[in-house]
Amino acid sequence: MKFLLTIVILLLCAQCQAQSSFAIPRSKVLDITDPVSGREYPLFIKLPRSYDPQLSQTYPVIYLTDALYSFQLISGATRFPMNSGTMQEFIIVAISYDKGSKGAQSRVRDYTQRKVHDWKLMTGKAAEHATFIRETVFSYIETHYRADPAKRTFVGNSLGGLFGAYILFSQPDMFSNYIIGSPSVWFADNDILTQSVVKSELAKRVYMAVGAQESPEFGQQQDMLAGAKALAQKIEQQQS
């Protein structure tokens, strides 16, 4: 009996591996090149259910960092609310890591705002990455899809959240809404807290969240909670 059970488990595992790929409805992945760096980034794009029937309608766009995990997560979390009408429909665009490099290498380089010499990986290319998004990604999405340029939302977590804070302070009008999760404020000795702020005439909505136990007291290497609180104070000063 145990032998048969083992065989069944092995067969199921093999079947799971054979069916490991799947497709999200109304989605596609395409590669887009940064004309400055020459790096190629996959874009994960999902259209709302009403996109084809409602040919005259424009849609807000949610832009995600770390596409390899965030695209599937946000797609699944918003599917029922959008399909049931309890949430406004929007286009999802997730920007992945550049092709040919490991995820950590790409995100540490692209999401950090200052070059740090004692890191093994390249850092400090946030300004260049923001320019790529503003001038190349936005242009592509708003040319090929019915995207509303006045309704862009940024979503980033950890280093992606740090990148969102950098954009909010340096180029606030890139997005009208910012969702920042557990931002890596600690990077470069809290350098983001000293960053100069560009004022915007347009109101911005910022939502930030962090785990209550993301601190050394609970075994974390960095005090994400204290960093998020300090960043929230700086954002509030910017918005006032």
Coordinates of C-alpha atoms in Angstrom, one line a residue:
M1 CA 0.0 0.0 0.0
K2 CA 2.8 2.4 0.9
F3 CA 4.5 1.5 -2.4
L4 CA 1.4 2.3 -4.4
L5 CA 0.9 5.6 -2.5
T6 CA 4.5 6.6 -3.3
I7 CA 4.0 5.9 -7.0
V8 CA 0.8 8.0 -7.1
I9 CA 2.6 10.9 -5.4
L10 CA 5.5 10.7 -7.9
L11 CA 3.1 10.6 -10.8
L12 CA 1.2 13.7 -9.5
C13 CA 4.5 15.5 -9.0
A14 CA 5.6 14.7 -12.6
Q15 CA 2.2 15.9 -13.8
C16 CA 2.5 19.2 -11.9
Q17 CA 6.0 19.8 -13.4
A18 CA 4.6 19.1 -16.9
Q19 CA 1.8 21.6 -16.3
S20 CA 3.9 24.2 -14.6
S21 CA 3.3 26.9 -17.2
F22 CA 0.0 28.7 -17.4
A23 CA -1.5 31.7 -19.0
I24 CA -3.4 34.6 -17.3
P25 CA -6.4 35.6 -19.3
R26 CA -6.1 38.8 -21.4
S27 CA -2.4 39.1 -20.7
K28 CA 0.8 39.1 -22.7
V29 CA 4.5 39.5 -22.2
L30 CA 6.7 41.6 -24.5
D31 CA 10.2 42.9 -24.4
I32 CA 11.0 46.6 -24.5
T33 CA 14.5 48.1 -24.8
D34 CA 15.9 51.0 -22.8
P35 CA 17.4 53.1 -25.6
V36 CA 20.1 54.5 -23.3
S37 CA 21.4 51.4 -21.5
G38 CA 20.5 49.0 -24.3
R39 CA 19.0 46.7 -21.6
E40 CA 15.9 44.7 -22.5
Y41 CA 13.1 44.5 -20.0
P42 CA 10.0 42.2 -20.3
L43 CA 6.7 43.9 -19.7
F44 CA 3.8 41.9 -18.3
I45 CA 0.5 43.5 -19.5
K46 CA -3.0 42.5 -18.6
L47 CA -6.2 44.2 -19.9
P48 CA -9.5 44.4 -18.1
R49 CA -12.4 42.3 -19.1
S50 CA -14.3 45.3 -20.6
Y51 CA -11.4 46.5 -22.7
D52 CA -12.5 45.0 -26.1
P53 CA -16.2 45.6 -25.8
Q54 CA -15.8 49.2 -24.6
L55 CA -13.8 50.6 -27.5
S56 CA -14.2 54.2 -26.5
Q57 CA -13.2 53.8 -22.8
T58 CA -9.8 54.8 -21.4
Y59 CA -8.4 53.0 -18.3
P60 CA -6.1 53.8 -15.4
V61 CA -2.9 51.9 -15.3
I62 CA -1.2 50.3 -12.3
Y63 CA 2.6 49.9 -12.8
L64 CA 4.3 47.2 -10.7
T65 CA 8.0 46.6 -10.0
D66 CA 9.3 43.0 -9.6
A67 CA 7.0 41.6 -12.3
L68 CA 8.0 37.9 -11.8
Y69 CA 6.0 37.8 -8.5
S70 CA 3.9 40.9 -8.4
F71 CA 2.1 40.4 -11.7
Q72 CA 0.5 37.1 -10.8
L73 CA -0.3 38.3 -7.3
I74 CA -2.0 41.6 -8.3
S75 CA -3.8 39.9 -11.2
G76 CA -5.3 37.3 -8.9
A77 CA -6.1 39.8 -6.0
T78 CA -8.0 42.2 -8.3
R79 CA -9.8 39.7 -10.6
F80 CA -13.0 39.3 -8.6
P81 CA -13.3 43.0 -7.4
M82 CA -12.9 44.2 -11.0
N83 CA -15.2 41.6 -12.6
S84 CA -17.9 42.1 -9.9
G85 CA -17.8 45.9 -10.3
T86 CA -16.7 46.7 -6.8
M87 CA -13.4 48.0 -8.1
Q88 CA -12.7 50.3 -11.0
E89 CA -11.2 48.4 -13.9
F90 CA -7.6 49.2 -14.9
I91 CA -4.7 48.0 -17.0
I92 CA -1.9 46.2 -15.2
V93 CA 1.7 46.7 -16.4
A94 CA 4.5 45.0 -14.5
I95 CA 8.1 45.8 -15.3
S96 CA 10.4 42.8 -14.9
Y97 CA 14.2 42.5 -14.5
D98 CA 16.4 43.1 -17.5
K99 CA 17.0 40.0 -19.6
G100 CA 20.4 38.3 -19.1
S101 CA 20.9 39.3 -15.5
K102 CA 19.7 37.8 -12.2
G103 CA 16.8 39.4 -10.4
A104 CA 18.8 40.6 -7.5
Q105 CA 21.4 42.2 -9.8
S106 CA 18.7 44.0 -11.8
R107 CA 16.6 45.3 -8.9
V108 CA 19.5 46.4 -6.7
R109 CA 20.9 48.4 -9.6
D110 CA 17.6 49.9 -10.9
Y111 CA 15.8 50.5 -7.6
T112 CA 18.5 52.3 -5.6
Q113 CA 19.1 56.0 -5.8
R114 CA 22.8 56.2 -4.7
K115 CA 25.9 54.4 -5.7
V116 CA 27.4 52.5 -2.7
H117 CA 30.9 51.2 -3.1
D118 CA 30.9 48.5 -0.5
W119 CA 28.1 46.5 -2.2
K120 CA 29.1 43.6 -4.5
L121 CA 26.3 44.4 -6.9
M122 CA 26.0 47.7 -8.9
T123 CA 23.8 50.3 -7.2
G124 CA 22.5 53.8 -7.9
K125 CA 20.7 53.6 -11.3
A126 CA 17.3 54.7 -10.1
A127 CA 17.4 58.0 -12.0
E128 CA 18.1 56.2 -15.2
H129 CA 15.5 53.5 -14.6
A130 CA 12.9 56.2 -13.8
T131 CA 13.7 57.9 -17.1
F132 CA 13.3 54.6 -19.0
I133 CA 9.8 54.1 -17.4
R134 CA 8.8 57.7 -18.1
E135 CA 10.0 58.1 -21.6
T136 CA 9.9 54.6 -23.0
V137 CA 7.4 52.4 -21.0
F138 CA 4.8 55.1 -20.6
S139 CA 5.1 56.1 -24.3
Y140 CA 4.6 52.5 -25.4
I141 CA 1.7 51.8 -23.2
E142 CA -0.1 55.0 -23.9
T143 CA 0.5 54.7 -27.7
H144 CA -0.7 51.0 -28.0
Y145 CA -3.4 50.9 -25.4
R146 CA -6.3 53.2 -24.2
A147 CA -4.4 54.2 -21.1
D148 CA -5.2 57.4 -19.2
P149 CA -1.9 59.3 -18.6
A150 CA -3.5 61.3 -15.8
K151 CA -4.3 58.1 -13.8
R152 CA -1.1 56.2 -13.2
T153 CA -0.4 54.2 -10.0
F154 CA 2.9 53.0 -8.8
V155 CA 3.2 49.8 -6.7
G156 CA 6.5 48.7 -5.2
N157 CA 7.7 46.7 -2.3
S158 CA 11.0 46.6 -0.4
L159 CA 13.7 48.0 -2.8
G160 CA 10.7 48.6 -5.1
G161 CA 9.2 50.7 -2.4
L162 CA 12.4 52.6 -2.0
F163 CA 12.3 53.3 -5.8
G164 CA 8.8 54.6 -5.4
A165 CA 9.8 57.0 -2.7
Y166 CA 12.7 58.2 -4.9
I167 CA 10.3 58.9 -7.7
L168 CA 7.8 60.6 -5.4
F169 CA 10.5 63.0 -4.2
S170 CA 12.3 63.6 -7.4
Q171 CA 9.6 63.3 -10.1
P172 CA 6.3 63.3 -8.3
D173 CA 4.1 63.9 -11.3
M174 CA 5.1 60.6 -12.9
F175 CA 2.3 59.0 -11.0
S176 CA -0.9 60.3 -9.3
N177 CA -1.0 57.4 -6.8
Y178 CA 1.8 55.7 -4.9
I179 CA 1.5 52.3 -3.1
I180 CA 4.7 51.6 -1.1
G181 CA 5.2 48.4 0.8
S182 CA 8.0 47.9 3.4
P183 CA 10.3 50.4 1.8
S184 CA 14.1 49.7 2.2
V185 CA 14.7 53.1 3.9
W186 CA 17.8 51.7 5.4
F187 CA 19.7 51.6 2.1
A188 CA 22.8 53.8 2.1
D189 CA 22.4 54.8 5.7
N190 CA 18.8 56.1 5.2
D191 CA 19.9 58.3 2.3
I192 CA 16.3 58.6 1.0
L193 CA 15.5 60.6 4.1
T194 CA 18.0 63.3 3.1
Q195 CA 16.9 63.5 -0.5
S196 CA 15.7 66.9 -1.7
V197 CA 12.0 67.1 -2.6
V198 CA 10.5 68.5 -5.8
K199 CA 7.2 70.2 -5.1
S200 CA 4.1 69.3 -7.2
E201 CA 1.1 71.4 -7.9
L202 CA -1.0 68.2 -8.3
A203 CA -2.3 66.3 -5.3
K204 CA -0.8 62.9 -4.8
R205 CA -2.3 60.0 -2.9
V206 CA 0.3 57.9 -1.1
Y207 CA -0.4 54.6 0.8
M208 CA 2.4 53.0 2.7
A209 CA 2.3 49.7 4.7
V210 CA 4.8 47.8 6.7
G211 CA 4.7 44.7 8.9
A212 CA 4.3 45.4 12.6
Q213 CA 7.1 42.9 13.3
E214 CA 9.6 43.9 10.6
S215 CA 12.3 45.0 13.1
P216 CA 15.4 43.5 14.8
E217 CA 13.3 42.8 17.9
F218 CA 11.5 40.1 15.8
G219 CA 14.6 38.7 14.1
Q220 CA 14.8 41.1 11.1
Q221 CA 18.1 42.4 10.0
Q222 CA 16.8 45.9 9.3
D223 CA 14.3 48.0 11.3
M224 CA 11.7 48.4 8.5
L225 CA 9.1 49.7 10.8
A226 CA 11.2 52.7 12.0
G227 CA 12.3 53.4 8.5
A228 CA 8.7 53.4 7.2
K229 CA 7.7 55.8 10.0
A230 CA 10.5 58.2 9.2
L231 CA 9.7 58.0 5.5
A232 CA 6.0 58.7 6.3
Q233 CA 7.0 61.9 8.1
K234 CA 9.0 63.1 5.2
I235 CA 6.1 62.4 2.8
E236 CA 3.7 64.2 5.0
Q237 CA 6.1 67.2 5.0
Q238 CA 6.2 67.0 1.2
Q239 CA 2.4 66.9 0.8
S240 CA 1.8 69.8 3.2

